[in-house]
Amino acid sequence: MAQVEILESPASSPPQAHGGERKWTDYFTFSTDHKVIGIQYMVTGFIFYLIGGVLATMIRTELATPQPDFVTPEAYNGIMTLHGTVMLFLWIVPVGAGLANYLIPLMIGARDMAFPRLNAIAFWMIPPSGILLVSSYFFEAPSAGWTSYPPLSVNTGLVGQGIWILAILVGGTSSILGGLNFAVTMLKMRVPGMTLFKMPLFCWSMLATSMLILIGTPVLAGALILLAFDLFAGTSFFNPAGGGNPVLFQHLFWFYSHPAVYIFVLPLFGAISDVIPVHARKPIFGYQAIAFSSFAISFLGLIVWAHHMFTSGTPPWLRMFFMITTMIIAVPTGIKIFGWLATLWRGKIAYTSAMLFSMGFIATFTIGGVTGVMLAAVPFDIHVHDTYFVVAHFHYILFGGAVFGVYMSVYHWFPKMTGHMMNEFWGRVHFVLTFIGMNLTFMPMHELGLMGMNRRVALYDPQFTDLNVMATIGAYIMAVSTIPFIINAVWSWRYGPKAPANPWRALTLEWQTTSPPAIENFDELPVLKTGPYDYGLGYIPEIDPPELYGKQVSEPTAS
Amino acid sequence: MQGSISDTAESTLNIAQETGAVDHHADHPDHRMFGVAVFLGAETMIFLGLFSAFLTYRLMAPVWPPEGTPGGLELLLPGINTLILISSSFVIHQADTAIKKNDVGGLQKWFAITAAMGAIFLAGQLYEYSHLEFGLTTNVFASSFYALTGFHGLHVFVGLLLMLAVLWRSRKPGHYSNESHFGVEAVELYWHFVDVVWIVLFFLLYIL
């Protein structure tokens, strides 16, 4: 016992003892430690991101020329379906859950999640779900896109589509269990003195996300179960020949899948609200407005789904309703963007990799938001429906918003998670390559869509060639951009300079413990001394001398 | 040798910390019932999705059940079944009352009766299935009838398994007491949920 105490007590001066450093083998076990589970989620998600990225590169290679010369059109449909499904269900959802798992208990001063075992079960559903999904390609590849609309989905690839449905059901269950855990943890396990309005904004956004997961995902499960009946039992829920209704599937599907867009991006909205104040040394602008806007987005997100279906024969009054709600959702989103910009305004901005990615996030996400409002307008949407304009729009949201947000979070919380600093120089190289590649890939797609190029087709009219070549070059740059990141992350995890407890001099609770945190996060429960964003109000965290922060920023390549 | 010593130290450390984890679990109040309630909220959404699908079919069809549906639905047997299931909710509550008085025998008795009533409900359901003239794929009315009642039946079946699990665990003296009876309360709440879903289902399928 004495030995344990010696090992656990942190040294008084930074860098501190690595109380919670784990053996690499721990990450392959059924651990109930939320920090292990968080990293498991994020690394697993990243592996699937690479798989999805390879698929995306194949898509772009195929589309470099108008003819289908790289893969057959049938293979293209399968690759396109797998790319979409992997990226959404196995990359963005798990990586958001990973961040939430790692950060929520630390941010609210809890020792673990409310249900640690359930948490581990939820994570261990992801690898089987992913293996199923990827394997579905090899059994009559599902090729109806990630939306899997019937009748297309019940007429192509029976076995593959069945595996696809099973994979999504497993992944969805995992997501529901995760959301349940997040919600209960945040509502019930905050450290004494932390009211809801003293929570970091990441927690607010995760509360809103959990609500969406719990309300939306079960409905998708119901729809997919009915689809499986149509597929295997010969029922006709979605088959007009037997009295069914294919549009009903679209309603049920989008009832989940539109809120899902916010499930993908809200966690990163929260993360950026926590990163910007730290690196700009200013209190967040409009804490309550940002917190409430997360809930406004959640609520409105539940009543906009039919804007995906303006060309599915929806009656005019329904179109009108969904057009208006969709446009209104830009208001809470805009509130957030203005809140972040106002936080940056006249801040002491440190151009760290995390800050660069958060700026990239705001810039590209705003473009995606603007095209979102354009697409909300029924006449315009009917004009560009199922063209590359839509592809451009949601990649600006999902890549420009969510993926930039994930990179930002990794650069910001990597020292806390691993106990090592990442290399700032290569972080900037990563940012520049990603930013250029991303815009070069997806910007031309707006124009292609307006010119009428259809999405989800392996071949196109030769007049679209130039812009497609440009997008393909951008995709290759994006593919290359992950290399510095992977090397930086792997190398830094092992050899990076030891991180102090609080390298960014942040005020939220996760930084008030060792890096990485001890097994149960806090030796004794932390006491709130300030609000989460009280920068520049006279309080300086005692643990680290200020020059440490300056050094990290001014000498990025020092090791 | 060095390695083995540090390994031992490390494993001692791990054991100490893991046990610590168990100890700390008592630090915070029990949130499991709240978790069950949230989970049932999510379950409600599956059923609401299926209900709205059913209502869509129903409202879009000119005649319901659609013309050419062989036979129809009898009301008597499902009515009796409904009464049994609703009564079982009151029965299972007796178990909860019993365990709060530390009466494990009472808990076992009332749980056994509830489980029996659930089993009768399922048997009645299967009897009804075997005497219906339409099959799963006859038309969208038949499909949604079997999908909805089947999905609910699955929930009843899971409830039975949960009750048997509680009965099995209750054989160990002191496993459930007036202080600690999460399992009992969770199954009770779940059973009420299954019950309420059935009432809505009965109204949608048989009355409406």
CSV table of N, CA, C and O in Angstrom, one decimal, chain B residues 83-146:
chain,number,residue,atom,x,y,z
B,83,LEU,N,-56.3,-7.6,-20.6
B,83,LEU,CA,-56.6,-7.6,-19.1
B,83,LEU,C,-55.5,-8.2,-18.3
B,83,LEU,O,-55.1,-7.7,-17.2
B,84,ILE,N,-55.1,-9.4,-18.8
B,84,ILE,CA,-54.1,-10.1,-18.0
B,84,ILE,C,-52.8,-9.3,-17.9
B,84,ILE,O,-52.2,-9.1,-16.8
B,85,LEU,N,-52.4,-8.7,-19.0
B,85,LEU,CA,-51.1,-7.9,-19.0
B,85,LEU,C,-51.3,-6.7,-18.1
B,85,LEU,O,-50.3,-6.4,-17.3
B,86,ILE,N,-52.4,-6.0,-18.2
B,86,ILE,CA,-52.6,-4.8,-17.3
B,86,ILE,C,-52.6,-5.2,-15.9
B,86,ILE,O,-51.9,-4.6,-15.0
B,87,SER,N,-53.3,-6.3,-15.6
B,87,SER,CA,-53.3,-6.7,-14.1
B,87,SER,C,-51.9,-7.1,-13.7
B,87,SER,O,-51.6,-6.8,-12.5
B,88,SER,N,-51.1,-7.6,-14.6
B,88,SER,CA,-49.8,-8.1,-14.1
B,88,SER,C,-48.9,-6.9,-13.7
B,88,SER,O,-48.0,-7.0,-12.8
B,89,SER,N,-49.2,-5.7,-14.2
B,89,SER,CA,-48.5,-4.5,-13.7
B,89,SER,C,-48.8,-4.2,-12.2
B,89,SER,O,-47.9,-3.8,-11.5
B,90,PHE,N,-50.1,-4.5,-11.8
B,90,PHE,CA,-50.4,-4.3,-10.4
B,90,PHE,C,-49.7,-5.4,-9.6
B,90,PHE,O,-49.3,-5.2,-8.5
B,91,VAL,N,-49.7,-6.6,-10.2
B,91,VAL,CA,-49.1,-7.7,-9.4
B,91,VAL,C,-47.6,-7.5,-9.2
B,91,VAL,O,-47.1,-7.7,-8.1
B,92,ILE,N,-46.9,-7.0,-10.2
B,92,ILE,CA,-45.4,-6.8,-10.0
B,92,ILE,C,-45.2,-5.7,-9.0
B,92,ILE,O,-44.1,-5.7,-8.3
B,93,HIS,N,-46.1,-4.8,-8.9
B,93,HIS,CA,-45.9,-3.7,-7.9
B,93,HIS,C,-45.9,-4.3,-6.5
B,93,HIS,O,-45.3,-3.8,-5.6
B,94,GLN,N,-46.7,-5.4,-6.3
B,94,GLN,CA,-46.7,-6.0,-5.0
B,94,GLN,C,-45.4,-6.5,-4.6
B,94,GLN,O,-45.0,-6.5,-3.5
B,95,ALA,N,-44.6,-7.0,-5.6
B,95,ALA,CA,-43.3,-7.5,-5.4
B,95,ALA,C,-42.4,-6.4,-4.9
B,95,ALA,O,-41.6,-6.5,-3.9
B,96,ASP,N,-42.6,-5.2,-5.5
B,96,ASP,CA,-41.8,-4.0,-5.1
B,96,ASP,C,-42.1,-3.6,-3.6
B,96,ASP,O,-41.2,-3.4,-2.8
B,97,THR,N,-43.4,-3.6,-3.3
B,97,THR,CA,-43.8,-3.3,-2.0
B,97,THR,C,-43.2,-4.4,-1.0
B,97,THR,O,-42.8,-4.0,0.1
B,98,ALA,N,-43.3,-5.6,-1.4
B,98,ALA,CA,-42.8,-6.7,-0.5
B,98,ALA,C,-41.3,-6.5,-0.2
B,98,ALA,O,-40.9,-6.6,1.0
B,99,ILE,N,-40.5,-6.2,-1.3
B,99,ILE,CA,-39.0,-6.2,-1.0
B,99,ILE,C,-38.7,-4.9,-0.2
B,99,ILE,O,-37.7,-4.9,0.5
B,100,LYS,N,-39.5,-3.9,-0.3
B,100,LYS,CA,-39.2,-2.7,0.5
B,100,LYS,C,-39.5,-3.0,2.0
B,100,LYS,O,-39.1,-2.2,2.8
B,101,LYS,N,-40.3,-4.1,2.2
B,101,LYS,CA,-40.4,-4.5,3.6
B,101,LYS,C,-39.5,-5.6,3.9
B,101,LYS,O,-39.7,-6.4,4.9
B,102,ASN,N,-38.5,-5.8,3.1
B,102,ASN,CA,-37.5,-6.9,3.2
B,102,ASN,C,-38.1,-8.3,3.2
B,102,ASN,O,-37.5,-9.2,3.7
B,103,ASP,N,-39.2,-8.4,2.4
B,103,ASP,CA,-39.9,-9.7,2.4
B,103,ASP,C,-39.5,-10.4,1.1
B,103,ASP,O,-40.1,-10.2,0.0
B,104,VAL,N,-38.4,-11.2,1.1
B,104,VAL,CA,-37.9,-11.8,-0.1
B,104,VAL,C,-38.9,-12.9,-0.6
B,104,VAL,O,-39.1,-13.0,-1.8
B,105,GLY,N,-39.5,-13.6,0.3
B,105,GLY,CA,-40.5,-14.6,-0.1
B,105,GLY,C,-41.6,-13.9,-0.9
B,105,GLY,O,-42.0,-14.5,-1.9
B,106,GLY,N,-42.1,-12.8,-0.4
B,106,GLY,CA,-43.2,-12.1,-1.1
B,106,GLY,C,-42.7,-11.7,-2.5
B,106,GLY,O,-43.4,-11.8,-3.5
B,107,LEU,N,-41.4,-11.2,-2.6
B,107,LEU,CA,-40.9,-10.8,-3.9
B,107,LEU,C,-40.9,-12.0,-4.8
B,107,LEU,O,-41.4,-11.8,-6.0
B,108,GLN,N,-40.5,-13.1,-4.3
B,108,GLN,CA,-40.4,-14.3,-5.2
B,108,GLN,C,-41.9,-14.7,-5.7
B,108,GLN,O,-42.1,-15.0,-6.8
B,109,LYS,N,-42.8,-14.7,-4.7
B,109,LYS,CA,-44.2,-15.1,-5.0
B,109,LYS,C,-44.7,-14.2,-6.1
B,109,LYS,O,-45.2,-14.6,-7.2
B,110,TRP,N,-44.6,-12.8,-5.9
B,110,TRP,CA,-45.3,-11.9,-6.9
B,110,TRP,C,-44.6,-11.9,-8.2
B,110,TRP,O,-45.2,-11.8,-9.2
B,111,PHE,N,-43.2,-12.1,-8.2
B,111,PHE,CA,-42.5,-12.1,-9.5
B,111,PHE,C,-42.9,-13.4,-10.2
B,111,PHE,O,-43.1,-13.3,-11.4
B,112,ALA,N,-43.1,-14.5,-9.5
B,112,ALA,CA,-43.5,-15.7,-10.2
B,112,ALA,C,-44.8,-15.6,-10.8
B,112,ALA,O,-45.1,-16.0,-12.0
B,113,ILE,N,-45.8,-15.0,-10.1
B,113,ILE,CA,-47.1,-14.8,-10.6
B,113,ILE,C,-47.1,-13.9,-11.9
B,113,ILE,O,-47.7,-14.2,-12.9
B,114,THR,N,-46.3,-12.8,-11.8
B,114,THR,CA,-46.2,-11.9,-12.9
B,114,THR,C,-45.6,-12.6,-14.1
B,114,THR,O,-46.1,-12.5,-15.3
B,115,ALA,N,-44.6,-13.4,-13.9
B,115,ALA,CA,-43.9,-14.1,-15.0
B,115,ALA,C,-45.0,-15.1,-15.6
B,115,ALA,O,-45.0,-15.2,-16.8
B,116,ALA,N,-45.7,-15.7,-14.8
B,116,ALA,CA,-46.8,-16.7,-15.3
B,116,ALA,C,-47.8,-15.9,-16.1
B,116,ALA,O,-48.1,-16.3,-17.2
B,117,MET,N,-48.2,-14.7,-15.7
B,117,MET,CA,-49.2,-13.9,-16.4
B,117,MET,C,-48.6,-13.5,-17.8
B,117,MET,O,-49.2,-13.6,-18.8
B,118,GLY,N,-47.3,-13.1,-17.8
B,118,GLY,CA,-46.6,-12.8,-19.0
B,118,GLY,C,-46.6,-14.0,-19.9
B,118,GLY,O,-46.8,-13.8,-21.2
B,119,ALA,N,-46.3,-15.2,-19.4
B,119,ALA,CA,-46.2,-16.4,-20.2
B,119,ALA,C,-47.6,-16.7,-20.8
B,119,ALA,O,-47.7,-17.0,-22.0
B,120,ILE,N,-48.7,-16.5,-20.0
B,120,ILE,CA,-50.0,-16.7,-20.6
B,120,ILE,C,-50.3,-15.7,-21.7
B,120,ILE,O,-50.8,-16.1,-22.7
B,121,PHE,N,-49.8,-14.5,-21.5
B,121,PHE,CA,-50.0,-13.5,-22.6
B,121,PHE,C,-49.4,-13.9,-23.9
B,121,PHE,O,-50.0,-13.9,-24.9
B,122,LEU,N,-48.1,-14.4,-23.7
B,122,LEU,CA,-47.4,-14.8,-24.9
B,122,LEU,C,-48.1,-16.0,-25.6
B,122,LEU,O,-48.2,-16.1,-26.8
B,123,ALA,N,-48.5,-17.0,-24.7
B,123,ALA,CA,-49.2,-18.1,-25.3
B,123,ALA,C,-50.4,-17.7,-26.0
B,123,ALA,O,-50.7,-18.2,-27.1
B,124,GLY,N,-51.2,-16.8,-25.4
B,124,GLY,CA,-52.4,-16.3,-26.1
B,124,GLY,C,-52.1,-15.7,-27.4
B,124,GLY,O,-52.8,-15.9,-28.4
B,125,GLN,N,-51.0,-14.9,-27.4
B,125,GLN,CA,-50.6,-14.3,-28.7
B,125,GLN,C,-50.3,-15.3,-29.7
B,125,GLN,O,-50.7,-15.2,-30.9
B,126,LEU,N,-49.5,-16.3,-29.3
B,126,LEU,CA,-49.1,-17.4,-30.3
B,126,LEU,C,-50.4,-18.1,-30.8
B,126,LEU,O,-50.5,-18.5,-32.0
B,127,TYR,N,-51.3,-18.4,-29.9
B,127,TYR,CA,-52.6,-19.0,-30.2
B,127,TYR,C,-53.3,-18.2,-31.3
B,127,TYR,O,-53.8,-18.7,-32.3
B,128,GLU,N,-53.3,-16.8,-31.0
B,128,GLU,CA,-54.0,-15.9,-32.0
B,128,GLU,C,-53.3,-16.0,-33.3
B,128,GLU,O,-54.0,-16.1,-34.4
B,129,TYR,N,-52.0,-15.9,-33.3
B,129,TYR,CA,-51.2,-16.0,-34.6
B,129,TYR,C,-51.6,-17.3,-35.4
B,129,TYR,O,-51.8,-17.2,-36.6
B,130,SER,N,-51.7,-18.4,-34.6
B,130,SER,CA,-51.9,-19.7,-35.4
B,130,SER,C,-53.3,-19.8,-35.9
B,130,SER,O,-53.6,-20.6,-36.8
B,131,HIS,N,-54.2,-19.0,-35.4
B,131,HIS,CA,-55.6,-19.0,-35.9
B,131,HIS,C,-56.0,-17.9,-36.9
B,131,HIS,O,-57.1,-17.8,-37.3
B,132,LEU,N,-55.0,-17.0,-37.2
B,132,LEU,CA,-55.3,-15.9,-38.1
B,132,LEU,C,-55.3,-16.5,-39.5
B,132,LEU,O,-54.5,-17.4,-39.8
B,133,GLU,N,-56.1,-15.9,-40.4
B,133,GLU,CA,-56.1,-16.4,-41.8
B,133,GLU,C,-55.1,-15.7,-42.6
B,133,GLU,O,-54.8,-16.2,-43.8
B,134,PHE,N,-54.6,-14.6,-42.2
B,134,PHE,CA,-53.6,-13.9,-43.0
B,134,PHE,C,-52.2,-14.2,-42.5
B,134,PHE,O,-52.0,-14.4,-41.3
B,135,GLY,N,-51.2,-14.2,-43.4
B,135,GLY,CA,-49.8,-14.4,-43.0
B,135,GLY,C,-49.0,-13.1,-43.0
B,135,GLY,O,-49.5,-12.1,-43.4
B,136,LEU,N,-47.7,-13.3,-42.7
B,136,LEU,CA,-46.8,-12.1,-42.6
B,136,LEU,C,-46.8,-11.3,-43.9
B,136,LEU,O,-46.8,-10.1,-43.9
B,137,THR,N,-46.8,-12.0,-45.1
B,137,THR,CA,-46.6,-11.2,-46.3
B,137,THR,C,-47.9,-11.0,-47.1
B,137,THR,O,-47.9,-10.6,-48.2
B,138,THR,N,-49.1,-11.2,-46.4
B,138,THR,CA,-50.4,-11.1,-47.2
B,138,THR,C,-50.5,-9.7,-47.7
B,138,THR,O,-50.7,-9.5,-48.9
B,139,ASN,N,-50.4,-8.7,-46.9
B,139,ASN,CA,-50.4,-7.3,-47.3
B,139,ASN,C,-49.8,-6.4,-46.2
B,139,ASN,O,-49.4,-7.0,-45.2
B,140,VAL,N,-49.8,-5.1,-46.5
B,140,VAL,CA,-49.1,-4.3,-45.5
B,140,VAL,C,-49.8,-4.2,-44.2
B,140,VAL,O,-49.2,-4.1,-43.1
B,141,PHE,N,-51.1,-4.5,-44.2
B,141,PHE,CA,-51.8,-4.5,-42.9
B,141,PHE,C,-51.3,-5.7,-42.1
B,141,PHE,O,-51.0,-5.6,-40.9
B,142,ALA,N,-51.3,-6.9,-42.8
B,142,ALA,CA,-50.8,-8.1,-42.1
B,142,ALA,C,-49.4,-7.9,-41.6
B,142,ALA,O,-49.0,-8.3,-40.5
B,143,SER,N,-48.5,-7.4,-42.5
B,143,SER,CA,-47.1,-7.3,-42.1
B,143,SER,C,-47.0,-6.4,-40.9
B,143,SER,O,-46.2,-6.7,-40.0
B,144,SER,N,-47.7,-5.3,-40.9
B,144,SER,CA,-47.5,-4.3,-39.8
B,144,SER,C,-48.1,-4.9,-38.5
B,144,SER,O,-47.6,-4.7,-37.4
B,145,PHE,N,-49.2,-5.7,-38.7
B,145,PHE,CA,-49.8,-6.3,-37.5
B,145,PHE,C,-48.7,-7.3,-36.8
B,145,PHE,O,-48.5,-7.2,-35.6
B,146,TYR,N,-48.1,-8.1,-37.7
B,146,TYR,CA,-47.2,-9.1,-37.1
B,146,TYR,C,-45.9,-8.4,-36.6
B,146,TYR,O,-45.3,-8.8,-35.6
